[in-house]
Amino acid sequence: MTTALNEERLLASLPTGLLIGAEWRESASGRRFDVHDPATGQILTTVADAAPADAEAALDAAAAAQRDWAATSPRSRGEILRRAFEAIHARADDFALLMTLEMGKALAESRSEVAYGAEFLRWFSEEAVRIDGRYSTAPDGGSRLLVTKRPVGPALLITPWNFPLAMATRKIGPAVAAGCTMILKPADLTPLTSLLLAQVFLDAGLPAGVLNVIPTSTAALTTAPLFSDPRLRKLSFTGSTPVGQKLLQQASTTVLRTSMELGGNAPFLVFADADIDAAVDGAVAAKLRNIGEACTAANRFLVHEDVAETFAAELAKRFTAKAIGRGTEDGVDIGPLVDERSREKVRALVDDAVDKGATALAGGAVVPGAGWFYQPTVLTGVSASARILDEEIFGPVAPIVTFRTDDEAIEAANGTPFGLAAYAFTRDLGRIIRLSEQLETGMLAINTGVISNPAAPFGGVKQSGLGREGGSEGIEEYLETVYVNIAQPAA
Ligand code: NAD
């Protein structure tokens, strides 16, 4: 259990201004906004509320720093990332507590995010020195073709609230490695982790203006001027599909390079030959990690009719055993949802499914009292018309539907405009290969409920997004390809 004293000490030591250049400052409007603890509803602290003029000042700083930053050696950029990686680990307890306070997840989960989030910095510290190109002779022999890479330029990074550290490092890591300057706009529900991260980067030697941070309660208004300013060259967004669609339209004004990590509706398939214990373990991980508030969260459980009853009963047992509470308390597994709106959405989706005939084998209700808690819930007999199968739940609810044939399962899995993650449990290699070829998804986990890995390309197809983060692909999102034709007439 963390003490109130620890929480106070941490909150009192945090920067809560805007970071523009190397300076922490108040907003041009003089306004600040509140950050809440979703487990209690109480205000944790207040943060400077960036106005449009602050966004422009941040772009001034990023644009002014871009040329010198691009000229730094890859090794020196890699070493900054490495120092930041080590500093996050050195302050792992602070980062974990901060995420639990502002977002709600249990401390053990926040600690996992610290390790996962920091790993992007180590990974890209190693990628910084592997940016390469190619050299070839033109087919007619008359010239040499040189292909090189250079940083895209100043980038706007917009992140969601659900993984306050990892969603930022997954963008900052490759941007630093590539030599891009940045403006980070964190989610207004969870700006504190980004502010501590920015301080860590300054301490690690990141030059002034390379990373600017502008928390704001008016995201659309504040970022609007950036989309008509030709100095901005890149948008990397993680968030919901509707907001992503709006931003893609805005990005067309100056034809920005875009990376879009959007919403999901992951199917979790359990075939009749699956190891059911492993499938239940995987389902608990894929559904309850981050209280179900993950874009990769299993959203629909498609289970073969021969094993559905056993699977559902076991899953319900595991969900019922989870301890619900404030994430800072010992033994708590499931924290609150992030705000009232999120809990209301989960409640409405479950109620709609139950109205249409579903049965709650576990949970099925809000937890009364302070905070935005919802019980881990398993639903069976979910009607095809239930909204919960079409919408991203973003909460600890597992709707189960059954299937008979592989074709039926694949068709159901693909029957969504999203295509971010999918999970499948089976021991049949031929089926695994068919699934990897036929499921419309950017990522597929076989016999495991865990998919994210900084060394792998994370991203979706269809309305789940454009581009990839992590892996060797991640840095490419921040690099332009330049081709030089060098005349070389025959001697
Ligand atoms: P959101 O789309 O509401 O907000 C995301 C970010 O965009 C926030 O920082 C928000 O302030 C900002 N924003 C909102 N409207 C904006 C506008 N008009 N102009 C500029 N910025 C704007 O999403 P959220 O509720 O914070 O996060 C949950 C969503 O994120 C879910 O749909 C989830 O699937 C998705 N997500 C996707 C991934 C992925 O990698 N694909 C990862 C995590 C979360």
CSV table of C-alpha atoms in Angstrom, one decimal, residues 43-428:
chain,number,residue,atom,x,y,z
A,43,ILE,CA,-8.6,16.4,-7.5
A,44,LEU,CA,-4.9,15.3,-7.5
A,45,THR,CA,-3.4,18.6,-8.8
A,46,THR,CA,-3.8,21.2,-11.5
A,47,VAL,CA,-1.9,21.6,-14.7
A,48,ALA,CA,-1.3,24.6,-17.0
A,49,ASP,CA,-4.0,24.5,-19.8
A,50,ALA,CA,-2.3,25.2,-23.1
A,51,ALA,CA,-4.1,27.7,-25.4
A,52,PRO,CA,-3.6,28.0,-29.2
A,53,ALA,CA,-0.8,30.6,-28.7
A,54,ASP,CA,1.1,28.1,-26.6
A,55,ALA,CA,0.8,25.5,-29.3
A,56,GLU,CA,2.3,28.0,-31.8
A,57,ALA,CA,5.1,28.8,-29.3
A,58,ALA,CA,5.8,25.1,-29.0
A,59,LEU,CA,6.0,24.8,-32.8
A,60,ASP,CA,8.3,27.8,-32.9
A,61,ALA,CA,10.6,26.0,-30.4
A,62,ALA,CA,10.4,22.7,-32.3
A,63,ALA,CA,11.0,24.3,-35.6
A,64,ALA,CA,14.0,26.4,-34.3
A,65,ALA,CA,15.6,23.3,-32.8
A,66,GLN,CA,15.0,21.0,-35.9
A,67,ARG,CA,18.1,21.7,-38.0
A,68,ASP,CA,20.7,21.3,-35.2
A,69,TRP,CA,18.9,18.3,-33.8
A,70,ALA,CA,18.8,16.5,-37.2
A,71,ALA,CA,22.6,17.2,-37.4
A,72,THR,CA,23.4,15.4,-34.1
A,73,SER,CA,25.1,12.0,-34.3
A,74,PRO,CA,22.8,9.0,-34.2
A,75,ARG,CA,25.0,7.7,-31.3
A,76,SER,CA,24.4,10.8,-29.2
A,77,ARG,CA,20.7,10.6,-29.8
A,78,GLY,CA,20.8,6.9,-28.9
A,79,GLU,CA,22.6,7.7,-25.7
A,80,ILE,CA,20.0,10.2,-24.6
A,81,LEU,CA,17.4,7.6,-25.1
A,82,ARG,CA,19.5,5.1,-23.1
A,83,ARG,CA,19.9,7.5,-20.2
A,84,ALA,CA,16.2,8.2,-20.2
A,85,PHE,CA,15.5,4.5,-20.2
A,86,GLU,CA,17.7,4.1,-17.1
A,87,ALA,CA,16.2,7.1,-15.4
A,88,ILE,CA,12.7,5.8,-15.8
A,89,HIS,CA,13.8,2.5,-14.2
A,90,ALA,CA,15.5,4.4,-11.4
A,91,ARG,CA,12.2,6.3,-10.8
A,92,ALA,CA,10.0,3.2,-11.5
A,93,ASP,CA,8.1,3.6,-8.2
A,94,ASP,CA,7.2,7.2,-8.9
A,95,PHE,CA,6.1,6.5,-12.5
A,96,ALA,CA,4.0,3.6,-11.4
A,97,LEU,CA,2.4,5.5,-8.6
A,98,LEU,CA,1.7,8.5,-10.8
A,99,MET,CA,-0.1,6.3,-13.4
A,100,THR,CA,-2.1,4.6,-10.8
A,101,LEU,CA,-3.2,7.9,-9.3
A,102,GLU,CA,-4.2,9.6,-12.5
A,103,MET,CA,-5.5,6.6,-14.5
A,104,GLY,CA,-6.6,4.1,-11.9
A,105,LYS,CA,-4.9,0.8,-12.8
A,106,ALA,CA,-3.5,-1.4,-10.0
A,107,LEU,CA,0.1,-0.7,-9.0
A,108,ALA,CA,1.4,-4.0,-10.3
A,109,GLU,CA,-0.1,-3.1,-13.7
A,110,SER,CA,1.5,0.3,-13.6
A,111,ARG,CA,4.9,-1.3,-12.8
A,112,SER,CA,4.5,-3.5,-15.9
A,113,GLU,CA,3.7,-0.4,-18.0
A,114,VAL,CA,6.9,1.2,-16.6
A,115,ALA,CA,8.9,-1.7,-17.9
A,116,TYR,CA,7.0,-1.9,-21.2
A,117,GLY,CA,7.1,1.9,-21.7
A,118,ALA,CA,10.8,2.3,-20.9
A,119,GLU,CA,11.6,-0.6,-23.3
A,120,PHE,CA,10.7,1.6,-26.3
A,121,LEU,CA,13.5,4.0,-25.3
A,122,ARG,CA,16.0,1.2,-25.1
A,123,TRP,CA,14.8,-0.4,-28.3
A,124,PHE,CA,15.0,2.9,-30.2
A,125,SER,CA,18.4,3.8,-28.6
A,126,GLU,CA,19.6,0.7,-30.5
A,127,GLU,CA,17.7,1.6,-33.7
A,128,ALA,CA,19.1,5.2,-33.9
A,129,VAL,CA,22.5,3.9,-35.1
A,130,ARG,CA,20.9,1.6,-37.7
A,131,ILE,CA,19.3,4.1,-40.0
A,132,ASP,CA,20.6,3.3,-43.5
A,133,GLY,CA,20.0,3.6,-47.2
A,134,ARG,CA,21.2,2.0,-50.4
A,135,TYR,CA,23.4,2.6,-53.4
A,136,SER,CA,22.9,1.0,-56.8
A,137,THR,CA,23.7,1.4,-60.5
A,138,ALA,CA,20.8,2.5,-62.7
A,139,PRO,CA,19.7,-0.3,-65.1
A,140,ASP,CA,21.1,1.7,-68.1
A,141,GLY,CA,24.5,2.2,-66.3
A,142,GLY,CA,24.3,5.9,-66.8
A,143,SER,CA,24.0,7.0,-63.2
A,144,ARG,CA,24.3,5.9,-59.6
A,145,LEU,CA,21.2,5.8,-57.4
A,146,LEU,CA,21.7,6.9,-53.8
A,147,VAL,CA,18.8,6.4,-51.4
A,148,THR,CA,19.1,8.1,-48.0
A,149,LYS,CA,16.9,8.8,-45.0
A,150,ARG,CA,16.4,12.0,-43.1
A,151,PRO,CA,14.1,13.0,-40.2
A,152,VAL,CA,10.6,14.0,-41.3
A,153,GLY,CA,10.8,17.2,-39.2
A,154,PRO,CA,8.7,18.6,-36.4
A,155,ALA,CA,6.1,16.1,-35.2
A,156,LEU,CA,2.9,16.5,-33.3
A,157,LEU,CA,2.3,13.5,-31.0
A,158,ILE,CA,-1.2,13.1,-29.6
A,159,THR,CA,-1.6,10.4,-27.0
A,160,PRO,CA,-4.6,8.7,-25.1
A,161,TRP,CA,-5.0,8.3,-21.4
A,162,ASN,CA,-5.0,4.5,-21.1
A,163,PHE,CA,-1.2,3.9,-21.2
A,164,PRO,CA,0.1,7.3,-20.1
A,165,LEU,CA,3.8,6.3,-20.3
A,166,ALA,CA,4.0,3.7,-23.0
A,167,MET,CA,1.9,5.6,-25.6
A,168,ALA,CA,4.3,8.6,-25.2
A,169,THR,CA,7.5,6.6,-25.3
A,170,ARG,CA,6.3,4.6,-28.3
A,171,LYS,CA,6.3,7.9,-30.2
A,172,ILE,CA,9.1,9.9,-28.5
A,173,GLY,CA,11.6,7.0,-28.8
A,174,PRO,CA,11.6,6.7,-32.6
A,175,ALA,CA,11.2,10.5,-33.0
A,176,VAL,CA,14.4,11.1,-31.0
A,177,ALA,CA,16.2,8.2,-32.7
A,178,ALA,CA,15.3,9.6,-36.1
A,179,GLY,CA,16.2,13.2,-35.2
A,180,CYS,CA,12.7,14.8,-35.2
A,181,THR,CA,11.7,17.6,-32.8
A,182,MET,CA,8.3,17.2,-31.2
A,183,ILE,CA,5.2,18.7,-29.6
A,184,LEU,CA,3.6,16.2,-27.3
A,185,LYS,CA,-0.1,16.7,-26.4
A,186,PRO,CA,-1.0,14.2,-23.7
A,187,ALA,CA,-4.6,13.3,-22.8
A,188,ASP,CA,-6.2,15.8,-20.4
A,189,LEU,CA,-7.2,12.9,-18.1
A,190,THR,CA,-3.6,11.8,-17.6
A,191,PRO,CA,-1.1,14.6,-18.3
A,192,LEU,CA,1.1,14.1,-15.2
A,193,THR,CA,3.1,11.0,-16.4
A,194,SER,CA,4.0,12.9,-19.6
A,195,LEU,CA,5.2,15.9,-17.6
A,196,LEU,CA,7.5,13.7,-15.4
A,197,LEU,CA,8.7,12.0,-18.6
A,198,ALA,CA,9.6,15.3,-20.1
A,199,GLN,CA,11.6,16.2,-17.0
A,200,VAL,CA,13.5,12.9,-17.3
A,201,PHE,CA,14.4,13.7,-20.9
A,202,LEU,CA,15.6,17.2,-20.0
A,203,ASP,CA,17.8,15.6,-17.2
A,204,ALA,CA,19.0,13.0,-19.7
A,205,GLY,CA,20.4,15.8,-21.9
A,206,LEU,CA,17.7,16.3,-24.6
A,207,PRO,CA,18.4,19.7,-26.0
A,208,ALA,CA,16.0,22.6,-25.6
A,209,GLY,CA,13.1,22.6,-28.0
A,210,VAL,CA,13.4,19.0,-29.1
A,211,LEU,CA,10.5,17.9,-26.9
A,212,ASN,CA,7.7,20.4,-26.0
A,213,VAL,CA,4.7,19.3,-24.0
A,214,ILE,CA,1.3,21.1,-24.1
A,215,PRO,CA,-1.4,19.6,-21.9
A,216,THR,CA,-4.7,21.2,-22.6
A,217,SER,CA,-8.4,20.8,-21.8
A,218,THR,CA,-9.3,22.1,-25.3
A,219,ALA,CA,-7.5,19.8,-27.6
A,220,ALA,CA,-9.2,20.6,-30.8
A,221,LEU,CA,-9.0,24.4,-30.3
A,222,THR,CA,-5.4,24.4,-29.1
A,223,THR,CA,-4.0,22.2,-31.8
A,224,ALA,CA,-5.9,23.7,-34.7
A,225,PRO,CA,-3.3,26.3,-35.7
A,226,LEU,CA,-0.7,23.6,-36.0
A,227,PHE,CA,-2.6,21.9,-38.8
A,228,SER,CA,-2.3,25.0,-41.1
A,229,ASP,CA,1.3,25.7,-40.3
A,230,PRO,CA,3.7,24.3,-42.9
A,231,ARG,CA,6.5,23.9,-40.4
A,232,LEU,CA,4.7,21.0,-38.8
A,233,ARG,CA,5.6,17.9,-40.9
A,234,LYS,CA,4.2,14.9,-39.0
A,235,LEU,CA,1.2,13.8,-37.0
A,236,SER,CA,1.4,10.6,-34.8
A,237,PHE,CA,-1.9,10.0,-33.1
A,238,THR,CA,-3.1,7.3,-30.8
A,239,GLY,CA,-6.8,7.4,-29.8
A,240,SER,CA,-10.3,6.7,-31.0
A,241,THR,CA,-11.2,6.2,-34.7
A,242,PRO,CA,-13.7,9.1,-34.8
A,243,VAL,CA,-11.1,11.6,-33.6
A,244,GLY,CA,-8.4,10.0,-35.8
A,245,GLN,CA,-10.7,10.5,-38.8
A,246,LYS,CA,-11.1,14.2,-38.0
A,247,LEU,CA,-7.4,14.6,-37.6
A,248,LEU,CA,-6.7,12.9,-40.9
A,249,GLN,CA,-8.9,15.5,-42.6
A,250,GLN,CA,-7.0,18.3,-40.8
A,251,ALA,CA,-3.7,16.7,-41.7
A,252,SER,CA,-4.6,16.9,-45.4
A,253,THR,CA,-4.3,20.8,-45.3
A,254,THR,CA,-0.5,20.6,-45.3
A,255,VAL,CA,-0.3,17.0,-46.4
A,256,LEU,CA,1.3,15.8,-43.1
A,257,ARG,CA,2.9,12.4,-42.8
A,258,THR,CA,0.6,10.5,-40.5
A,259,SER,CA,0.8,7.5,-38.2
A,260,MET,CA,-2.7,6.6,-36.8
A,261,GLU,CA,-3.1,4.1,-34.0
A,262,LEU,CA,-6.9,3.9,-33.6
A,263,GLY,CA,-9.6,1.8,-32.0
A,264,GLY,CA,-10.0,-2.0,-32.0
A,265,ASN,CA,-12.6,-4.7,-31.7
A,266,ALA,CA,-10.4,-7.7,-31.1
A,267,PRO,CA,-11.9,-11.2,-31.6
A,268,PHE,CA,-10.6,-13.9,-29.2
A,269,LEU,CA,-11.1,-17.3,-30.8
A,270,VAL,CA,-11.2,-20.6,-28.9
A,271,PHE,CA,-11.3,-23.7,-31.0
A,272,ALA,CA,-12.4,-27.1,-29.8
A,273,ASP,CA,-8.8,-28.5,-29.7
A,274,ALA,CA,-7.5,-25.6,-27.5
A,275,ASP,CA,-5.8,-26.1,-24.2
A,276,ILE,CA,-8.8,-24.6,-22.2
A,277,ASP,CA,-6.8,-23.7,-19.1
A,278,ALA,CA,-4.3,-21.8,-21.3
A,279,ALA,CA,-7.2,-20.2,-23.2
A,280,VAL,CA,-8.8,-19.0,-19.9
A,281,ASP,CA,-5.4,-17.6,-18.7
A,282,GLY,CA,-5.1,-15.9,-22.0
A,283,ALA,CA,-8.6,-14.5,-21.8
A,284,VAL,CA,-8.1,-13.1,-18.3
A,285,ALA,CA,-4.9,-11.3,-19.6
A,286,ALA,CA,-6.4,-10.1,-22.9
A,287,LYS,CA,-9.6,-8.9,-21.2
A,288,LEU,CA,-8.7,-7.6,-17.8
A,289,ARG,CA,-5.3,-6.0,-18.5
A,290,ASN,CA,-5.6,-2.3,-17.9
A,291,ILE,CA,-9.2,-2.9,-16.6
A,292,GLY,CA,-10.2,-3.7,-20.2
A,293,GLU,CA,-9.2,-0.2,-21.3
A,294,ALA,CA,-6.8,-1.2,-24.0
A,295,CYS,CA,-7.1,-1.0,-27.8
A,296,THR,CA,-5.8,-4.6,-27.9
A,297,ALA,CA,-8.4,-5.8,-25.3
A,298,ALA,CA,-10.3,-8.9,-26.4
A,299,ASN,CA,-13.7,-7.4,-27.2
A,300,ARG,CA,-15.6,-10.5,-28.5
A,301,PHE,CA,-15.0,-14.1,-27.4
A,302,LEU,CA,-15.9,-16.5,-30.2
A,303,VAL,CA,-15.8,-20.0,-28.7
A,304,HIS,CA,-16.5,-23.4,-30.3
A,305,GLU,CA,-19.8,-24.7,-29.1
A,306,ASP,CA,-18.2,-27.9,-27.7
A,307,VAL,CA,-16.0,-26.1,-25.2
A,308,ALA,CA,-18.0,-22.9,-24.7
A,309,GLU,CA,-19.7,-23.9,-21.5
A,310,THR,CA,-16.5,-25.0,-19.7
A,311,PHE,CA,-14.6,-22.0,-21.0
A,312,ALA,CA,-17.4,-19.6,-19.8
A,313,ALA,CA,-17.7,-21.2,-16.4
A,314,GLU,CA,-13.9,-21.1,-15.8
A,315,LEU,CA,-13.6,-17.5,-17.0
A,316,ALA,CA,-16.5,-16.5,-14.7
A,317,LYS,CA,-14.8,-18.1,-11.7
A,318,ARG,CA,-11.6,-16.2,-12.4
A,319,PHE,CA,-13.4,-12.9,-13.0
A,320,THR,CA,-15.4,-13.3,-9.7
A,321,ALA,CA,-12.2,-13.8,-7.7
A,322,LYS,CA,-10.7,-10.5,-8.8
A,323,ALA,CA,-10.3,-7.9,-6.0
A,324,ILE,CA,-11.7,-4.5,-7.0
A,325,GLY,CA,-10.4,-1.3,-5.4
A,326,ARG,CA,-8.2,1.8,-5.5
A,327,GLY,CA,-5.1,0.7,-7.4
A,328,THR,CA,-2.7,1.9,-4.7
A,329,GLU,CA,-4.1,-0.7,-2.2
A,330,ASP,CA,-2.3,-4.1,-1.7
A,331,GLY,CA,-4.0,-7.0,-3.3
A,332,VAL,CA,-6.2,-5.0,-5.7
A,333,ASP,CA,-6.5,-6.4,-9.2
A,334,ILE,CA,-9.1,-4.2,-10.8
A,335,GLY,CA,-9.1,-0.4,-10.4
A,336,PRO,CA,-11.8,2.0,-11.5
A,337,LEU,CA,-12.7,3.0,-15.1
A,338,VAL,CA,-11.2,6.3,-16.0
A,339,ASP,CA,-14.2,8.5,-15.7
A,340,GLU,CA,-18.0,8.5,-15.4
A,341,ARG,CA,-18.6,8.6,-19.1
A,342,SER,CA,-16.5,5.5,-19.6
A,343,ARG,CA,-18.4,3.6,-16.9
A,344,GLU,CA,-21.7,4.8,-18.2
A,345,LYS,CA,-20.8,3.4,-21.7
A,346,VAL,CA,-19.9,0.0,-20.2
A,347,ARG,CA,-23.1,-0.1,-18.1
A,348,ALA,CA,-25.2,0.8,-21.2
A,349,LEU,CA,-23.5,-1.9,-23.3
A,350,VAL,CA,-24.0,-4.6,-20.7
A,351,ASP,CA,-27.6,-3.6,-20.1
A,352,ASP,CA,-28.4,-3.6,-23.8
A,353,ALA,CA,-26.9,-7.1,-24.1
A,354,VAL,CA,-28.9,-8.4,-21.1
A,355,ASP,CA,-32.1,-6.8,-22.5
A,356,LYS,CA,-31.5,-8.8,-25.7
A,357,GLY,CA,-31.2,-12.1,-23.8
A,358,ALA,CA,-27.6,-12.3,-22.4
A,359,THR,CA,-26.9,-13.8,-19.0
A,360,ALA,CA,-24.2,-12.4,-16.7
A,361,LEU,CA,-22.3,-15.4,-15.4
A,362,ALA,CA,-20.1,-13.0,-13.4
A,363,GLY,CA,-20.6,-9.4,-12.5
A,364,GLY,CA,-23.0,-7.3,-14.6
A,365,ALA,CA,-23.2,-4.2,-12.5
A,366,VAL,CA,-21.5,-1.0,-11.3
A,367,VAL,CA,-19.9,-1.0,-7.9
A,368,PRO,CA,-21.8,1.5,-5.7
A,369,GLY,CA,-19.9,4.2,-3.9
A,370,ALA,CA,-17.1,6.6,-4.8
A,371,GLY,CA,-15.0,6.1,-7.9
A,372,TRP,CA,-15.9,4.7,-11.4
A,373,PHE,CA,-15.8,1.0,-10.6
A,374,TYR,CA,-17.5,-1.7,-12.7
A,375,GLN,CA,-17.5,-5.5,-11.9
A,376,PRO,CA,-15.5,-7.9,-14.1
A,377,THR,CA,-18.3,-9.4,-16.1
A,378,VAL,CA,-18.8,-12.5,-18.3
A,379,LEU,CA,-21.8,-12.6,-20.6
A,380,THR,CA,-23.1,-15.7,-22.3
A,381,GLY,CA,-26.0,-16.1,-24.8
A,382,VAL,CA,-25.2,-12.7,-26.4
A,383,SER,CA,-27.5,-11.9,-29.3
A,384,ALA,CA,-25.9,-11.0,-32.6
A,385,SER,CA,-27.8,-7.7,-32.4
A,386,ALA,CA,-26.2,-6.6,-29.1
A,387,ARG,CA,-24.3,-3.4,-29.4
A,388,ILE,CA,-21.5,-4.8,-27.3
A,389,LEU,CA,-20.3,-7.0,-30.2
A,390,ASP,CA,-19.9,-3.9,-32.5
A,391,GLU,CA,-18.5,-1.3,-30.2
A,392,GLU,CA,-15.2,-1.0,-28.3
A,393,ILE,CA,-16.2,-1.9,-24.7
A,394,PHE,CA,-13.1,-0.4,-23.0
A,395,GLY,CA,-14.1,-2.1,-19.7
A,396,PRO,CA,-13.8,-5.5,-17.9
A,397,VAL,CA,-16.6,-7.2,-19.8
A,398,ALA,CA,-16.3,-10.5,-21.8
A,399,PRO,CA,-19.2,-11.2,-24.1
A,400,ILE,CA,-19.1,-14.8,-25.3
A,401,VAL,CA,-20.7,-16.1,-28.5
A,402,THR,CA,-20.4,-19.6,-30.0
A,403,PHE,CA,-19.5,-20.9,-33.4
A,404,ARG,CA,-19.5,-24.3,-35.2
A,405,THR,CA,-17.1,-24.2,-38.1
A,406,ASP,CA,-13.8,-22.4,-38.8
A,407,ASP,CA,-15.3,-20.5,-41.7
A,408,GLU,CA,-18.1,-19.2,-39.4
A,409,ALA,CA,-15.5,-18.1,-36.8
A,410,ILE,CA,-13.3,-16.3,-39.3
A,411,GLU,CA,-16.3,-14.6,-40.9
A,412,ALA,CA,-17.5,-13.4,-37.5
A,413,ALA,CA,-14.0,-12.3,-36.5
A,414,ASN,CA,-13.7,-10.2,-39.7
A,415,GLY,CA,-17.2,-8.8,-39.4
A,416,THR,CA,-16.1,-5.4,-38.1
A,417,PRO,CA,-14.6,-2.2,-39.6
A,418,PHE,CA,-11.7,-2.6,-37.2
A,419,GLY,CA,-8.6,-4.8,-37.5
A,420,LEU,CA,-6.1,-4.1,-34.8
A,421,ALA,CA,-5.5,-7.3,-32.7
A,422,ALA,CA,-6.8,-10.8,-32.7
A,423,TYR,CA,-6.2,-13.8,-30.4
A,424,ALA,CA,-6.7,-17.5,-31.2
A,425,PHE,CA,-6.2,-20.7,-29.2
A,426,THR,CA,-5.8,-23.9,-31.1
A,427,ARG,CA,-3.1,-26.7,-31.4
A,428,ASP,CA,-3.6,-27.2,-35.2
